[in-house]
Tab-separated table of N, CA and C in Angstrom:
chain	number	residue	atom	x	y	z
A	27	MET	N	0.851	-1.165	0.000
A	27	MET	CA	0.000	0.000	0.000
A	27	MET	C	0.903	1.237	0.000
A	28	ASN	N	0.616	2.178	-0.862
A	28	ASN	CA	1.457	3.367	-0.915
A	28	ASN	C	1.002	4.412	0.104
A	29	LYS	N	1.843	5.423	0.297
A	29	LYS	CA	1.585	6.461	1.297
A	29	LYS	C	0.254	7.164	1.039
A	30	THR	N	-0.061	7.437	-0.224
A	30	THR	CA	-1.296	8.139	-0.554
A	30	THR	C	-2.515	7.318	-0.149
A	31	THR	N	-2.481	6.013	-0.419
A	31	THR	CA	-3.603	5.147	-0.058
A	31	THR	C	-3.756	5.089	1.459
A	32	GLN	N	-2.644	5.042	2.170
A	32	GLN	CA	-2.701	4.932	3.622
A	32	GLN	C	-3.342	6.158	4.268
A	33	ILE	N	-3.116	7.338	3.705
A	33	ILE	CA	-3.659	8.540	4.337
A	33	ILE	C	-5.000	8.962	3.764
A	34	SER	N	-5.472	8.258	2.763
A	34	SER	CA	-6.718	8.639	2.116
A	34	SER	C	-7.907	8.414	3.043
A	35	GLU	N	-8.777	9.394	3.108
A	35	GLU	CA	-10.007	9.265	3.878
A	35	GLU	C	-11.220	9.287	2.956
A	36	SER	N	-10.994	9.112	1.673
A	36	SER	CA	-12.062	9.204	0.686
A	36	SER	C	-12.987	7.999	0.755
A	37	ASN	N	-14.264	8.242	0.555
A	37	ASN	CA	-15.246	7.163	0.479
A	37	ASN	C	-15.487	6.726	-0.953
A	38	HIS	N	-14.796	7.353	-1.898
A	38	HIS	CA	-15.020	7.055	-3.302
A	38	HIS	C	-14.563	5.645	-3.648
A	39	LYS	N	-15.291	5.004	-4.507
A	39	LYS	CA	-14.963	3.659	-4.979
A	39	LYS	C	-14.585	3.749	-6.449
A	40	THR	N	-13.809	2.788	-6.910
A	40	THR	CA	-13.425	2.749	-8.317
A	40	THR	C	-14.073	1.547	-8.972
A	41	TRP	N	-13.983	1.480	-10.298
A	41	TRP	CA	-14.504	0.328	-11.010
A	41	TRP	C	-13.586	-0.861	-10.763
A	42	THR	N	-13.919	-2.010	-11.270
A	42	THR	CA	-13.174	-3.220	-10.974
A	42	THR	C	-11.727	-3.184	-11.431
A	43	ASP	N	-11.421	-2.489	-12.501
A	43	ASP	CA	-10.036	-2.378	-12.953
A	43	ASP	C	-9.322	-1.343	-12.096
A	44	THR	N	-8.602	-1.831	-11.108
A	44	THR	CA	-7.928	-0.898	-10.213
A	44	THR	C	-6.488	-0.638	-10.629
A	45	HIS	N	-5.972	-1.408	-11.585
A	45	HIS	CA	-4.615	-1.186	-12.067
A	45	HIS	C	-4.682	-0.711	-13.508
A	46	TYR	N	-3.878	0.273	-13.803
A	46	TYR	CA	-3.889	0.875	-15.127
A	46	TYR	C	-2.442	1.136	-15.507
A	47	ALA	N	-1.945	0.445	-16.521
A	47	ALA	CA	-0.543	0.583	-16.920
A	47	ALA	C	-0.445	1.310	-18.258
A	48	LEU	N	0.427	2.287	-18.312
A	48	LEU	CA	0.673	3.024	-19.549
A	48	LEU	C	1.950	2.506	-20.193
A	49	THR	N	1.987	2.516	-21.512
A	49	THR	CA	3.213	2.199	-22.230
A	49	THR	C	3.896	3.514	-22.588
A	50	PRO	N	5.161	3.483	-22.960
A	50	PRO	CA	5.851	4.724	-23.339
A	50	PRO	C	5.204	5.432	-24.533
A	51	ASP	N	4.444	4.709	-25.346
A	51	ASP	CA	3.817	5.301	-26.524
A	51	ASP	C	2.422	5.862	-26.262
A	52	ASP	N	1.885	5.627	-25.085
A	52	ASP	CA	0.540	6.129	-24.775
A	52	ASP	C	0.545	7.647	-24.656
A	53	TRP	N	-0.549	8.241	-25.081
A	53	TRP	CA	-0.662	9.695	-25.000
A	53	TRP	C	-1.370	10.068	-23.719
A	54	LEU	N	-0.921	11.119	-23.122
A	54	LEU	CA	-1.555	11.739	-21.961
A	54	LEU	C	-1.566	13.224	-22.234
A	55	PHE	N	-2.596	13.900	-21.837
A	55	PHE	CA	-2.554	15.347	-21.911
A	55	PHE	C	-3.382	15.947	-20.790
A	56	SER	N	-3.009	17.140	-20.406
A	56	SER	CA	-3.737	17.820	-19.344
A	56	SER	C	-4.325	19.103	-19.896
A	57	ALA	N	-5.382	19.537	-19.262
A	57	ALA	CA	-6.047	20.765	-19.689
A	57	ALA	C	-6.760	21.379	-18.488
A	58	LYS	N	-6.813	22.687	-18.460
A	58	LYS	CA	-7.567	23.375	-17.412
A	58	LYS	C	-9.031	22.994	-17.557
A	59	THR	N	-9.710	22.800	-16.442
A	59	THR	CA	-11.095	22.365	-16.494
A	59	THR	C	-11.877	22.955	-15.333
A	60	THR	N	-13.185	22.865	-15.414
A	60	THR	CA	-14.058	23.214	-14.309
A	60	THR	C	-14.670	21.922	-13.796
A	61	CYS	N	-14.482	21.640	-12.529
A	61	CYS	CA	-14.976	20.404	-11.929
A	61	CYS	C	-16.480	20.489	-11.693
A	62	GLU	N	-17.069	19.370	-11.320
A	62	GLU	CA	-18.522	19.304	-11.116
A	62	GLU	C	-19.022	20.311	-10.091
A	63	ASP	N	-18.194	20.609	-9.091
A	63	ASP	CA	-18.619	21.553	-8.054
A	63	ASP	C	-18.375	23.006	-8.453
A	64	GLY	N	-17.926	23.232	-9.701
A	64	GLY	CA	-17.694	24.580	-10.193
A	64	GLY	C	-16.289	25.096	-9.944
A	65	GLU	N	-15.510	24.368	-9.155
A	65	GLU	CA	-14.140	24.783	-8.862
A	65	GLU	C	-13.232	24.462	-10.057
A	66	GLU	N	-12.262	25.337	-10.323
A	66	GLU	CA	-11.335	25.087	-11.420
A	66	GLU	C	-10.284	24.086	-10.999
A	67	GLY	N	-9.794	23.345	-11.971
A	67	GLY	CA	-8.757	22.364	-11.719
A	67	GLY	C	-8.045	22.040	-13.018
A	68	VAL	N	-7.301	20.958	-12.988
A	68	VAL	CA	-6.601	20.470	-14.168
A	68	VAL	C	-7.009	19.018	-14.370
A	69	ALA	N	-7.333	18.676	-15.605
A	69	ALA	CA	-7.758	17.316	-15.929
A	69	ALA	C	-6.623	16.578	-16.626
A	70	LEU	N	-6.355	15.350	-16.196
A	70	LEU	CA	-5.400	14.482	-16.869
A	70	LEU	C	-6.213	13.504	-17.707
A	71	ASN	N	-6.073	13.606	-19.010
A	71	ASN	CA	-6.811	12.749	-19.933
A	71	ASN	C	-5.958	11.541	-20.279
A	72	CYS	N	-6.485	10.353	-20.051
A	72	CYS	CA	-5.753	9.104	-20.248
A	72	CYS	C	-6.351	8.332	-21.427
A	73	PRO	N	-5.536	7.520	-22.083
A	73	PRO	CA	-6.000	6.796	-23.271
A	73	PRO	C	-7.080	5.770	-22.967
A	74	GLY	N	-7.625	5.180	-24.022
A	74	GLY	CA	-8.833	4.388	-23.923
A	74	GLY	C	-8.748	2.913	-23.680
A	75	TYR	N	-7.998	2.450	-22.700
A	75	TYR	CA	-7.999	1.019	-22.389
A	75	TYR	C	-9.254	0.619	-21.631
A	76	SER	N	-9.704	1.465	-20.762
A	76	SER	CA	-10.870	1.160	-19.933
A	76	SER	C	-12.098	1.879	-20.467
A	77	ARG	N	-13.215	1.572	-19.884
A	77	ARG	CA	-14.488	2.218	-20.245
A	77	ARG	C	-14.764	2.106	-21.735
A	78	ASP	N	-14.733	0.903	-22.246
A	78	ASP	CA	-15.078	0.622	-23.648
A	78	ASP	C	-14.231	1.411	-24.643
A	79	GLY	N	-12.969	1.598	-24.323
A	79	GLY	CA	-12.071	2.277	-25.250
A	79	GLY	C	-12.136	3.784	-25.202
A	80	ASN	N	-12.932	4.359	-24.307
A	80	ASN	CA	-13.054	5.811	-24.218
A	80	ASN	C	-12.036	6.442	-23.288
A	81	GLY	N	-11.297	5.622	-22.554
A	81	GLY	CA	-10.342	6.161	-21.603
A	81	GLY	C	-11.053	6.788	-20.428
A	82	PHE	N	-10.336	7.623	-19.725
A	82	PHE	CA	-10.934	8.295	-18.583
A	82	PHE	C	-10.182	9.577	-18.285
A	83	VAL	N	-10.759	10.383	-17.440
A	83	VAL	CA	-10.188	11.664	-17.065
A	83	VAL	C	-10.112	11.704	-15.541
A	84	ILE	N	-8.988	12.193	-15.038
A	84	ILE	CA	-8.835	12.401	-13.599
A	84	ILE	C	-8.760	13.911	-13.383
A	85	ASN	N	-9.661	14.437	-12.575
A	85	ASN	CA	-9.664	15.868	-12.278
A	85	ASN	C	-8.906	16.128	-10.987
A	86	PHE	N	-7.938	17.036	-11.046
A	86	PHE	CA	-7.147	17.413	-9.887
A	86	PHE	C	-7.460	18.855	-9.516
A	87	LYS	N	-7.491	19.108	-8.224
A	87	LYS	CA	-7.702	20.459	-7.709
A	87	LYS	C	-6.431	20.893	-6.982
A	88	VAL	N	-6.401	22.139	-6.569
A	88	VAL	CA	-5.244	22.681	-5.864
A	88	VAL	C	-4.918	21.825	-4.632
A	89	GLU	N	-5.930	21.289	-3.994
A	89	GLU	CA	-5.728	20.466	-2.797
A	89	GLU	C	-4.892	19.219	-3.079
A	90	HIS	N	-4.783	18.800	-4.327
A	90	HIS	CA	-4.031	17.606	-4.705
A	90	HIS	C	-2.563	17.893	-5.014
A	91	LEU	N	-2.169	19.145	-4.956
A	91	LEU	CA	-0.839	19.549	-5.386
A	91	LEU	C	0.282	18.823	-4.637
A	92	ASP	N	0.183	18.682	-3.325
A	92	ASP	CA	1.236	18.008	-2.562
A	92	ASP	C	1.413	16.559	-3.002
A	93	VAL	N	0.320	15.863	-3.211
A	93	VAL	CA	0.393	14.466	-3.646
A	93	VAL	C	1.000	14.373	-5.047
A	94	LEU	N	0.617	15.281	-5.933
A	94	LEU	CA	1.155	15.270	-7.296
A	94	LEU	C	2.641	15.602	-7.303
A	95	GLN	N	3.063	16.543	-6.458
A	95	GLN	CA	4.488	16.858	-6.372
A	95	GLN	C	5.273	15.666	-5.832
A	96	SER	N	4.700	14.941	-4.906
A	96	SER	CA	5.336	13.734	-4.380
A	96	SER	C	5.465	12.673	-5.473
A	97	LEU	N	4.421	12.517	-6.274
A	97	LEU	CA	4.439	11.567	-7.380
A	97	LEU	C	5.559	11.903	-8.360
A	98	VAL	N	5.665	13.175	-8.728
A	98	VAL	CA	6.706	13.611	-9.668
A	98	VAL	C	8.092	13.399	-9.058
A	99	ALA	N	8.255	13.697	-7.784
A	99	ALA	CA	9.548	13.506	-7.120
A	99	ALA	C	9.953	12.038	-7.127
A	100	GLU	N	9.011	11.152	-6.876
A	100	GLU	CA	9.306	9.720	-6.886
A	100	GLU	C	9.670	9.243	-8.293
A	101	LEU	N	8.992	9.746	-9.311
A	101	LEU	CA	9.332	9.383	-10.690
A	101	LEU	C	10.717	9.890	-11.061
A	102	LYS	N	11.045	11.106	-10.644
A	102	LYS	CA	12.382	11.650	-10.915
A	102	LYS	C	13.461	10.808	-10.242
A	103	ALA	N	13.197	10.362	-9.017
A	103	ALA	CA	14.157	9.518	-8.301
A	103	ALA	C	14.367	8.194	-9.034
A	104	LEU	N	13.296	7.627	-9.574
A	104	LEU	CA	13.416	6.393	-10.353
A	104	LEU	C	14.254	6.611	-11.603
A	105	LYS	N	14.051	7.763	-12.245
A	105	LYS	CA	14.806	8.090	-13.449
A	105	LYS	C	16.296	8.190	-13.143
A	106	VAL	N	16.628	8.807	-12.021
A	106	VAL	CA	18.028	8.953	-11.617
A	106	VAL	C	18.659	7.581	-11.355
A	107	GLN	N	17.896	6.657	-10.789
A	107	GLN	CA	18.402	5.312	-10.492
A	107	GLN	C	18.763	4.548	-11.761
A	108	LYS	N	18.106	4.878	-12.861
A	108	LYS	CA	18.379	4.184	-14.121
A	108	LYS	C	19.649	4.731	-14.653
């Protein structure tokens, strides 16, 4: 279990596919968006492996910034190890 999962207090559930692997050739893009509650955020658009080939979107808000910075730091550390 990763640090983010351990501290999560969210009641949200996901669909049955809980693992999602990207290949180096997969496209990802982000765009400014307005979330359902009207708050602005950034959406990460992922390719269409799940949801009948339509992919999915993850909406991030300012409150997610620390977790995202941690994710990027961990990826950078992995890159350095290579």
